[in-house]
XYZ file of C-alpha atoms in Angstrom:
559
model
C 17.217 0.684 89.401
C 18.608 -1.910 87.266
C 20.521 -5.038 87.461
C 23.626 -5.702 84.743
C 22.089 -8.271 83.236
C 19.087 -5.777 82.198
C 21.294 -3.328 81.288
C 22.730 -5.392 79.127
C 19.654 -6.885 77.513
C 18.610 -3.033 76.748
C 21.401 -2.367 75.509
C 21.578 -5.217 72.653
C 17.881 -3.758 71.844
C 19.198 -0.202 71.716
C 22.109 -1.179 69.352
C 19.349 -2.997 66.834
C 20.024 -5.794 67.720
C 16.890 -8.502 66.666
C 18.727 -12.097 66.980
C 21.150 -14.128 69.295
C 22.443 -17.234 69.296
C 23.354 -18.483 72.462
C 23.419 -21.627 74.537
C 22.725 -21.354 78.419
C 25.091 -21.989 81.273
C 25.511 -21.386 85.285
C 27.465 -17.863 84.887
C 24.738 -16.592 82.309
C 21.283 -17.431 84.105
C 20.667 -14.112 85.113
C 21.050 -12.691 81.685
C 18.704 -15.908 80.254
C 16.330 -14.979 83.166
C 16.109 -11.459 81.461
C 16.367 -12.330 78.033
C 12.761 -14.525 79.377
C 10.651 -11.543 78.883
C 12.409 -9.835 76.472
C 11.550 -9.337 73.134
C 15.183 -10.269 72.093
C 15.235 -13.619 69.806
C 16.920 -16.265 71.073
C 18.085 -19.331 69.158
C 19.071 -21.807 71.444
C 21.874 -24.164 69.198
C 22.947 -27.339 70.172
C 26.713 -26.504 70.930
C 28.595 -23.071 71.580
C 30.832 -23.174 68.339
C 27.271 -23.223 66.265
C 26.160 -19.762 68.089
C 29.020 -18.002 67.110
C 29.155 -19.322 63.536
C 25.975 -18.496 63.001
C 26.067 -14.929 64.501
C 28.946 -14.795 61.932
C 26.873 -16.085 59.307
C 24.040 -13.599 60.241
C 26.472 -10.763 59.368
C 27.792 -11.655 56.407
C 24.533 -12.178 54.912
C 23.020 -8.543 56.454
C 25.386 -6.973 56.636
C 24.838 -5.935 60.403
C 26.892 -7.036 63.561
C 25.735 -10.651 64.535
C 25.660 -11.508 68.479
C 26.298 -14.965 70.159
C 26.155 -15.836 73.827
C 27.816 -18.594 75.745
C 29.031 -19.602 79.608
C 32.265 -19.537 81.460
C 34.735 -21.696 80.906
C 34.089 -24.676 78.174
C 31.245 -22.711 76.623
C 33.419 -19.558 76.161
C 36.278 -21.926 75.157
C 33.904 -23.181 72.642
C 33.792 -20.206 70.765
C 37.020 -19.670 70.099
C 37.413 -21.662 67.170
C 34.260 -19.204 65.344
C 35.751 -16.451 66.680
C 39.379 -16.793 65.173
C 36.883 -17.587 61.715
C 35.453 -14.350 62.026
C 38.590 -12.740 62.590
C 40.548 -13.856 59.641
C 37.605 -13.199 57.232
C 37.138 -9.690 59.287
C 33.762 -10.276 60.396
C 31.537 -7.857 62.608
C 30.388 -10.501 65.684
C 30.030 -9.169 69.246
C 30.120 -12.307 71.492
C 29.553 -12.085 75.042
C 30.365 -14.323 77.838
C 30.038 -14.856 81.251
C 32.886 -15.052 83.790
C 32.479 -15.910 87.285
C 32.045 -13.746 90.171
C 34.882 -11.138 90.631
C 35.536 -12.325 94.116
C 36.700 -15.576 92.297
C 38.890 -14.269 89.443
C 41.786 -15.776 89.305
C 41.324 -18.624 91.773
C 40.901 -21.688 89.035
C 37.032 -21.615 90.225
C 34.823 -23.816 88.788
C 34.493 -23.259 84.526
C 36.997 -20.266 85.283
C 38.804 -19.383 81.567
C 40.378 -16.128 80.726
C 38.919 -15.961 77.974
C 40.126 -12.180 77.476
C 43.642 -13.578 77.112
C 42.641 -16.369 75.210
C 40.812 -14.301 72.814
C 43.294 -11.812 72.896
C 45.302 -12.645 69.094
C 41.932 -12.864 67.523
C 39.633 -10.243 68.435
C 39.239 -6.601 67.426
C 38.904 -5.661 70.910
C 37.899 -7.228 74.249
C 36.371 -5.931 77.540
C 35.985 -7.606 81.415
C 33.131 -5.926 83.120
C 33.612 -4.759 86.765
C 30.964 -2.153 86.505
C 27.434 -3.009 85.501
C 27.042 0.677 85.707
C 29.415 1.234 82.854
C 28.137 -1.951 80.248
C 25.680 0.319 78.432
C 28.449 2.225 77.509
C 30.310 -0.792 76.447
C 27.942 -2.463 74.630
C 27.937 0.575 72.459
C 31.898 0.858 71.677
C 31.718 -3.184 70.758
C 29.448 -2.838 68.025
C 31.040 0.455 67.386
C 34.651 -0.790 66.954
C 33.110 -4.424 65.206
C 31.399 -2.528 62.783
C 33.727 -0.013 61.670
C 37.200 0.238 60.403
C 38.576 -3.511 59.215
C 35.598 -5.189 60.846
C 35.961 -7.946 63.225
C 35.045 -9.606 66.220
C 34.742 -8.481 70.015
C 34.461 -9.898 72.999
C 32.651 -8.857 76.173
C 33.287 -10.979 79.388
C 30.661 -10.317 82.110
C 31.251 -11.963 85.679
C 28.272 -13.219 87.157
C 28.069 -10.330 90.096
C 28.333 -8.051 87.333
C 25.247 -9.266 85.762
C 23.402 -9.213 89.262
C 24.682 -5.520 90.516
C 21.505 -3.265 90.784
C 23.013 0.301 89.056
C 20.696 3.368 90.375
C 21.987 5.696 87.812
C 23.912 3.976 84.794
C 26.475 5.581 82.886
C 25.122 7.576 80.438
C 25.939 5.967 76.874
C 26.724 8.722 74.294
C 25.413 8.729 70.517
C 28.692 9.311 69.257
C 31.554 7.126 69.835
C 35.287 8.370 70.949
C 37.956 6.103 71.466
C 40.884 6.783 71.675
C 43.275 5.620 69.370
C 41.115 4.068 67.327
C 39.918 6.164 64.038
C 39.462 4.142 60.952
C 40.435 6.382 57.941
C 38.021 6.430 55.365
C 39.114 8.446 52.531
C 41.877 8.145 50.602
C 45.217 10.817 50.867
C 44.233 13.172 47.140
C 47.769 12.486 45.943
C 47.790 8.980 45.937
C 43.811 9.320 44.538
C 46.187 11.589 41.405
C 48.986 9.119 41.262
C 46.549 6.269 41.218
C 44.973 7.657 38.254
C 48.039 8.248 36.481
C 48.981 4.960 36.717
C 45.722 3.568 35.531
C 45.606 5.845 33.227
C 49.039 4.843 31.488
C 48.971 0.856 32.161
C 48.539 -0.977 29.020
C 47.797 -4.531 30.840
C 45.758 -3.692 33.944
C 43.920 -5.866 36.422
C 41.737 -5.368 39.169
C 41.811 -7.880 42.079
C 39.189 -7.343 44.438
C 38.728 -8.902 47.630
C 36.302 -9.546 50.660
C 36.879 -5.793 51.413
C 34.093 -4.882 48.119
C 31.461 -6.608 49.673
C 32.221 -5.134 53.481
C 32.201 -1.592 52.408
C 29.174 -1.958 50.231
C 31.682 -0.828 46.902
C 30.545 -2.909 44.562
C 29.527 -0.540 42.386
C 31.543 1.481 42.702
C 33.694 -0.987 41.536
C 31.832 -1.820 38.690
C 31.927 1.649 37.576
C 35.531 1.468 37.910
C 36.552 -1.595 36.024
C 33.881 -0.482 33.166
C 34.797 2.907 32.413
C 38.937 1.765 32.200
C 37.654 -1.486 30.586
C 39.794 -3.624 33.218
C 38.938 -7.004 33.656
C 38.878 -8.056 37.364
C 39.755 -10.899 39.200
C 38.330 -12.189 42.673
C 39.311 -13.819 45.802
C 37.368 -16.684 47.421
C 35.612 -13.892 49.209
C 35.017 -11.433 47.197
C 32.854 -13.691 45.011
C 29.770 -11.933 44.077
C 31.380 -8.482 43.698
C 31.120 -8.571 39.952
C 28.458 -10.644 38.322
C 30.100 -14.303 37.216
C 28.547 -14.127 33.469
C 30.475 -10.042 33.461
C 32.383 -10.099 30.196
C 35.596 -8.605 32.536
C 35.181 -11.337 34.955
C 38.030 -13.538 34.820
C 36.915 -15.595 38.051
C 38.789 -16.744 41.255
C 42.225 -16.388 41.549
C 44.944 -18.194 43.204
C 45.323 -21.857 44.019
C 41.700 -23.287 42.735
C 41.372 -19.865 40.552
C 40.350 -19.652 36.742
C 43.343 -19.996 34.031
C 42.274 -17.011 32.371
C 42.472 -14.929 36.290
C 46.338 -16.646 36.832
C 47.849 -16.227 33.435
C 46.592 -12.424 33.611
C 47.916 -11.561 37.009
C 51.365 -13.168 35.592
C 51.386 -11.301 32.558
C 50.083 -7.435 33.815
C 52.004 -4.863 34.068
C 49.757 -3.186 36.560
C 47.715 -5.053 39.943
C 45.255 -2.648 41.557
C 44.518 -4.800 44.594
C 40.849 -3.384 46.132
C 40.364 -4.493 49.901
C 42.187 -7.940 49.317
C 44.864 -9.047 51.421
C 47.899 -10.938 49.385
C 47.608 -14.235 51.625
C 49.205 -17.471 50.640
C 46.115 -19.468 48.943
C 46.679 -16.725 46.114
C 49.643 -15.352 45.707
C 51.303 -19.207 45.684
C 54.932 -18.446 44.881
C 55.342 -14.959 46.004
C 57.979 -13.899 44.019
C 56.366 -15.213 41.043
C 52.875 -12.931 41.663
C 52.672 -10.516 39.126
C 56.367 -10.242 38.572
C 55.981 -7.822 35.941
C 53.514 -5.185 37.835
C 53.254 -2.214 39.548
C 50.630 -2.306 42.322
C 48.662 0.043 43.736
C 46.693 -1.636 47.110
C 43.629 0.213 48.680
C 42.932 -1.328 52.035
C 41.186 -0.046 54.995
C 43.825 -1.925 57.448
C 47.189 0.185 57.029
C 48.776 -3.324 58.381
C 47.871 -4.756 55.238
C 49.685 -2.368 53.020
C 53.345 -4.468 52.146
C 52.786 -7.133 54.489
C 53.384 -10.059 51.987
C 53.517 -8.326 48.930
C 55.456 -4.925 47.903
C 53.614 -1.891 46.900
C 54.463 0.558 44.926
C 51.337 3.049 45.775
C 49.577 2.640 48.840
C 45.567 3.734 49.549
C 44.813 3.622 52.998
C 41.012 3.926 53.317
C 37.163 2.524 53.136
C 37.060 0.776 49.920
C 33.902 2.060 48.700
C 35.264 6.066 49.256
C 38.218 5.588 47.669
C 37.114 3.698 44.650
C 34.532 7.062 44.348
C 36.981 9.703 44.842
C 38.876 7.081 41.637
C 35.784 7.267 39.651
C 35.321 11.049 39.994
C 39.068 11.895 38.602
C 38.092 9.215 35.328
C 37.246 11.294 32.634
C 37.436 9.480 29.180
C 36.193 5.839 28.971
C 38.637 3.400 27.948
C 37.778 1.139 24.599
C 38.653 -2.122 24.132
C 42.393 -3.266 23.921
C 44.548 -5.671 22.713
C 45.021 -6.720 26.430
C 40.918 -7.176 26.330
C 41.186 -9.388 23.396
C 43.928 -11.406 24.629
C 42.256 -12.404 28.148
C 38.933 -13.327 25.913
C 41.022 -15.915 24.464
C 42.084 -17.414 27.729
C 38.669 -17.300 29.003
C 37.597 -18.952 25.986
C 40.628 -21.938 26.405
C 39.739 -22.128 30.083
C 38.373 -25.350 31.169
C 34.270 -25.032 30.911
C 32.686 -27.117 33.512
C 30.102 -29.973 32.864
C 26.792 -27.935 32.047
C 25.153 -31.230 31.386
C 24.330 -34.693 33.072
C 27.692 -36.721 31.840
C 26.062 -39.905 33.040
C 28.145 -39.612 36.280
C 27.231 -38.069 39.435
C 30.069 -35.467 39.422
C 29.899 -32.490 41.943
C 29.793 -29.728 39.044
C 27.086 -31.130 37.467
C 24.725 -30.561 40.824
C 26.242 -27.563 41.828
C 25.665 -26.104 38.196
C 22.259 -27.276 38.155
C 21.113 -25.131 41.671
C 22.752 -22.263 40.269
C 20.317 -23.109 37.267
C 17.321 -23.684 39.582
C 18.332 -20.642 41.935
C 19.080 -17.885 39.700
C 19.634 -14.893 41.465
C 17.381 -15.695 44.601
C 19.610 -17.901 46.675
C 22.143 -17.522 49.006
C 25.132 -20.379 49.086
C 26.967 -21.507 52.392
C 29.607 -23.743 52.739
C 31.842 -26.068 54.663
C 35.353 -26.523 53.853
C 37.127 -28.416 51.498
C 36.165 -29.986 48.130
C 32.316 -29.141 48.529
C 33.579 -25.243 49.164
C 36.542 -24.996 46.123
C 33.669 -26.521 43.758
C 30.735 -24.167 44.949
C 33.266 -21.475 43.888
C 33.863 -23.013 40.960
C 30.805 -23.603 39.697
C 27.639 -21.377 41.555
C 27.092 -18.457 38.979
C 27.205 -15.542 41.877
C 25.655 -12.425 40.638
C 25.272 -10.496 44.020
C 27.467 -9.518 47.305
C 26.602 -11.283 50.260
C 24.988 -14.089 48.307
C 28.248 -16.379 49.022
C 29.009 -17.498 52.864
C 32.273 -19.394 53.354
C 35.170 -19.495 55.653
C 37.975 -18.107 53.331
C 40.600 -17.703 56.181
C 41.137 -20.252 58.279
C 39.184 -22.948 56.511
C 36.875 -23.781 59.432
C 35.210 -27.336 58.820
C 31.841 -27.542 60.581
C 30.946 -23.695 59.836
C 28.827 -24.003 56.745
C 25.664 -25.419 58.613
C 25.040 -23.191 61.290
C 26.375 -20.187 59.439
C 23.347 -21.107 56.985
C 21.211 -20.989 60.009
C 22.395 -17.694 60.943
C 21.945 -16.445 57.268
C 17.995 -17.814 56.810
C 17.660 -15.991 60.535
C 18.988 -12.192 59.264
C 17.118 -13.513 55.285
C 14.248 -15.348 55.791
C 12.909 -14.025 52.182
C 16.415 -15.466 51.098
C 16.315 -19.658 49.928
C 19.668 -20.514 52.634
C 21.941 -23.694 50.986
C 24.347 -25.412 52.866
C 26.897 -27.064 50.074
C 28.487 -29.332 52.619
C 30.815 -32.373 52.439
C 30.167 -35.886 54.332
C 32.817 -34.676 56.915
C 32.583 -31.163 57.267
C 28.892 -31.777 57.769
C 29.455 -34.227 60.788
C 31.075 -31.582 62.753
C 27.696 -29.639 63.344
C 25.500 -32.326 62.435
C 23.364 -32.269 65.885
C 22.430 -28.416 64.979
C 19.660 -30.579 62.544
C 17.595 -30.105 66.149
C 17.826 -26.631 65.680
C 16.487 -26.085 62.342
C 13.607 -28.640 63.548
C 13.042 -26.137 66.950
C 12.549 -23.229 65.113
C 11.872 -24.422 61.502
C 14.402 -22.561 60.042
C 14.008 -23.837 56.549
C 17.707 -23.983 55.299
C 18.451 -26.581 52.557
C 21.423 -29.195 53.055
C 23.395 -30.693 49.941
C 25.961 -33.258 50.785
C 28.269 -33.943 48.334
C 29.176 -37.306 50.095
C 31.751 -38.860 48.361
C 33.195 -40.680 51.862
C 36.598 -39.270 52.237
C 37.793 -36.462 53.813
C 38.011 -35.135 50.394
C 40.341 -32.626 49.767
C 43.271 -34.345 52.077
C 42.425 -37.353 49.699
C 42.950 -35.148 46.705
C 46.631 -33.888 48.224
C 47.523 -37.750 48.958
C 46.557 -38.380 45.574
C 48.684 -36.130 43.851
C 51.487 -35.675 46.088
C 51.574 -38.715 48.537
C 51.702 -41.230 45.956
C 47.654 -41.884 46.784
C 48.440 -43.193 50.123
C 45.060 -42.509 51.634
C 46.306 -42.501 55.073
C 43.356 -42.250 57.729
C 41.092 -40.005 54.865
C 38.342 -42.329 54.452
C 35.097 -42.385 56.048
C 32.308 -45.082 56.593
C 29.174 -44.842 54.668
C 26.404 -42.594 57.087
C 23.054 -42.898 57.018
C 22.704 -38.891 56.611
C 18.960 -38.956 55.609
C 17.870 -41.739 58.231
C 19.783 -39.172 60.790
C 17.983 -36.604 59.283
C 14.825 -38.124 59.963
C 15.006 -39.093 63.404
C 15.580 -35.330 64.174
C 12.486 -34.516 62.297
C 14.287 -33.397 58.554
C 12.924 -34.559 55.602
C 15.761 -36.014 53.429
C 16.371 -38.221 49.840
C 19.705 -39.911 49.134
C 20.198 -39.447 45.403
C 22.612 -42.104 43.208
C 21.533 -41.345 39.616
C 22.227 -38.247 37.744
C 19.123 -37.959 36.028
C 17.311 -37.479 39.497
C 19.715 -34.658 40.572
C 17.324 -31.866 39.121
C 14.013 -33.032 40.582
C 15.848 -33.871 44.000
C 16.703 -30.251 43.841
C 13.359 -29.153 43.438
C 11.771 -30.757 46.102
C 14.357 -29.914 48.036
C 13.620 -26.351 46.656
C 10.188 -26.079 47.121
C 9.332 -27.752 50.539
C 8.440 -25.029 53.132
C 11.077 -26.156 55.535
C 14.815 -27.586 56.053
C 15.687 -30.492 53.933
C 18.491 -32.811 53.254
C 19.903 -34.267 50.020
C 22.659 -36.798 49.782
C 24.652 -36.692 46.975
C 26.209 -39.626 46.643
C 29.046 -38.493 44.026
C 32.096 -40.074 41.959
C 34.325 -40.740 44.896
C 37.891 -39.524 43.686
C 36.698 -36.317 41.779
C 38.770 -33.946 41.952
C 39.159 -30.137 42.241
C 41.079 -28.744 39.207
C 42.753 -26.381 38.412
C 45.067 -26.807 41.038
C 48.361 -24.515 41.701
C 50.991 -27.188 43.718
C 51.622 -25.863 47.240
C 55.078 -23.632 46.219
C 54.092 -23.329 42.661
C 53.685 -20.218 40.610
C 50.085 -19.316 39.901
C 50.532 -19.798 36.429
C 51.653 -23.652 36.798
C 48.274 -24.900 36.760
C 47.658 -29.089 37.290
C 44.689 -29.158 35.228
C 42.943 -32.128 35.244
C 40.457 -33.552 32.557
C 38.774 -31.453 30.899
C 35.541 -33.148 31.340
């Protein structure tokens, strides 16, 4: 005989799971009076919105489906916002909720929310409980249909009678998953795999843009193997940063609005785009009709939805990245040398604008990130909030590794980066976590600071404070004749805050104490803050004007 609510618990433990994040409410008790003896983790954050960005962040850096927990009503409500961020960047989170009793469904009862419906345009799947003899069963197909296929979130509701029904003989929970309607296809059709081949084999000004969807199929190397044997230089999305090593000789960089000139003058000039689990969204292809106006493309996407949505295709690969870039590899049988086209993208790598390497004698945002990349080297793992601090992380970290960049590509979520970092150090404790936040991204989950205290979860924060709301300052500037309309903020006392929750913390103002900042920061056993104070209207360049072409770069000083 068991109740739902142990059922449940068992269930999590049977699926692997070895973390949630969760904050505790009325029409959840008797799943937090299980989860008491259990040998489940708990992290108890400090607001609902934190559990489920850090059970986002917790699968991004593992790789493995990350698990929140919240109440009725507000708490579920608070998830939504990390659960629509999970969503767009097709992240595997299972978050579960409690409802209230079924007799009450329905009747506006006390912190009632359908949060089914609410969820509804932003989860993979979702499920109401009525049985707690059937949640075993459930628990299974969430993580099943999270993890597989485009990955994203799902959502199990559980009313509180659910959680309390005592089941004498459960529903028995089979190994292998059947759902109807739903199979993923993995491999790609063998004549597209031919034509696909053809095409590379016969395109004299290739690229390779490769998205989020390398790094969630595990195809990096596969895609490395690729690009090298054709000799195709590749370009990245924000998310699929760390699918080719930055210092690559084929790596042209980010694409797209903040992307590399090299990356934007060679998707305008190709005259063939292999897309590789990227999605053609706005932040990249800026004027559509001038992406690649030259080019044949050939997408390979998991998501058949994706496949001509905002850009046409002239060959289509449905299927799991990683398969399809194998069957690819196996039809390649001479290498490709280097090509004119080769020598011609050198030359706009070597014209591109080279960050600050050294200490300019300002306190510029390059310079630190630059430095931590220095200091880190291969070990670290970067997180971010949204905004300037994010655009120059991308810019300037030297990624070498998936998984080893954490950011909210899709809907630009402020207030993710620190709790996501928390989720991260939780699934990588042998990993050194770094939030790069910004002054006002960073006030959004600022009270989560008691949760890295609680359980001493030693993630490093670097505020690059420069007291605006920085990127809407950087649009006013340029296009709103720098009418800084309701953009700046008041100068915060982020390292007395971070002391009176128990952080250690140094505000630095000098440049020449950026690198030993760093290393205490570094080397201290625990979380720690630093507070860059930074030149206050740096800005993030290159820059592609909302509207623009890709290739109409403002560029900025070339510091």
């Amino acid at each position: 005989m068991k109740t739902g609510a142990k059922i449940l618990i068992e269930s999590l433990l049977h699926e692997g799971v070895d973390a949630i994040f969760g904050y505790p409410g009325g029409t959840v008790l008797p799943i937090y009076d299980e989860l008491y003896d259990s040998s489940l983790r708990h992290i108890l954050v400090r607001h609902e919105q934190a559990a489920v960005h850090a059970a986002d962040g917790y699968a991004r850096a593992s790789g493995r489906v990350g698990v929140c927990l919240a109440t009725s009503g507000p708490g579920a409500c608070n998830l939504v916002t990390g659960i629509a961020t999970a969503y767009m960047d097709s992240v595997p989170v299972v978050a579960i909720t409690g409802q209230v009793p079924t007799t009450l469904l329905g009747n506006d009862a006390f912190q009632e929310s359908d949060i089914t419906g609410i969820t509804l345009p932003i989860t993979k799947h979702s499920y109401l409980v009525n049985n707690a003899g059937e949640l075993g069963k459930i628990v299974h197909e969430a993580f099943y249909i999270a993890g597989t296929g485009r990955m994203g979130p799902v959502l199990i509701d559980i009313p509180k009678d659910v959680q309390t029904d005592v089941v004498a003989d459960p529903e028995t929970v089979p190994e292998k998953v059947s759902i109807r309607g739903y199979q993923p296809t993995v491999r790609g059709h063998p004549k597209q795999i031919e034509k696909a081949v053809s095409m590379i084999s016969g395109a004299s000004r290739p690229v390779i843009y490769a998205g989020g969807g390398v790094i969630a199929s595990g195809g990096d190397a596969e895609l490395m193997r690729f690009a090298e044997t054709m000799m195709i230089p590749v370009t990245t999305t924000l998310m699929g940063l760390g699918a080719i090593p930055a210092h690559h000789p084929l790596n042209l960089g980010m694409l797209g609005m903040h992307g590399t000139q090299s990356a934007n003058y060679a998707v305008t000039e190709c005259d063939l785009l292999i897309a590789v689990g990227a999605r053609f969204d706005d932040r990249v292809t800026g004027k559509l009709e001038s992406f690649a106006p030259n080019a044949q493309v050939i997408h390979i996407d998991i998501d058949p939805a994706e496949i001509g949505k905002n850009k046409a295709v002239d060959l289509p690969i449905v299927g799991d990245v990683r398969q399809v870039l194998k069957e690819i590899n196996l039809k390649l049988t001479e290498k490709r040398v280097q090509s004119p086209w080769n020598d011609r993208l050198a030359e706009w790598k070597s014209q591109s604008i080279q960050p600050p390497a050294v200490d300019t004698g300002l306190l510029t945002p390059q310079y630190i990130v630059r430095t931590l990349s220095d200091l880190l080297t291969d070990s670290g793992i970067i997180v971010t909030e949204v905004g300037q601090n994010q655009m120059w992380a991308a810019q300037h970290y030297s990624f070498t590794r998936p998984r080893q960049w954490i950011t909210s590509g899709g809907l630009g979520t402020m207030g993710y980066g620190f709790p996501a970092a928390i989720g991260a150090s939780i699934a990588c404790p042998d990993k050194t976590v770094v939030d790069i936040a910004g002054d006002g991204s960073f006030q959004m989950n600022i009270q989560e600071l008691a949760t890295v205290v609680q359980y001493n979860i030693p993630v490093k924060i670097m505020i690059l404070n420069n007291q605006y709301l920085g990127m809407v300052r950087q649009w006013q500037e340029l296009f709103y004749d720098r009418r800084y309309s309701y953009t700046e903020l008041p100068s915060v006392d982020f390292v007395g805050i971070a002391k009176a929750y128990g952080v250690p913390g140094i505000c630095v103002t000098d440049p020449a104490d950026v690198k030993d900042a760093l290393r205490q920061s570094l080397t201290c056993d625990g979380p720690f803050l630093l507070d860059f104070r930074i030149e206050r209207e740096e800005n993030v360049m290159p820059m592609v004007p909302a509207g623009a072409a890709i290739n109409e770069m403002i560029l900025g000083d070339k510091r």
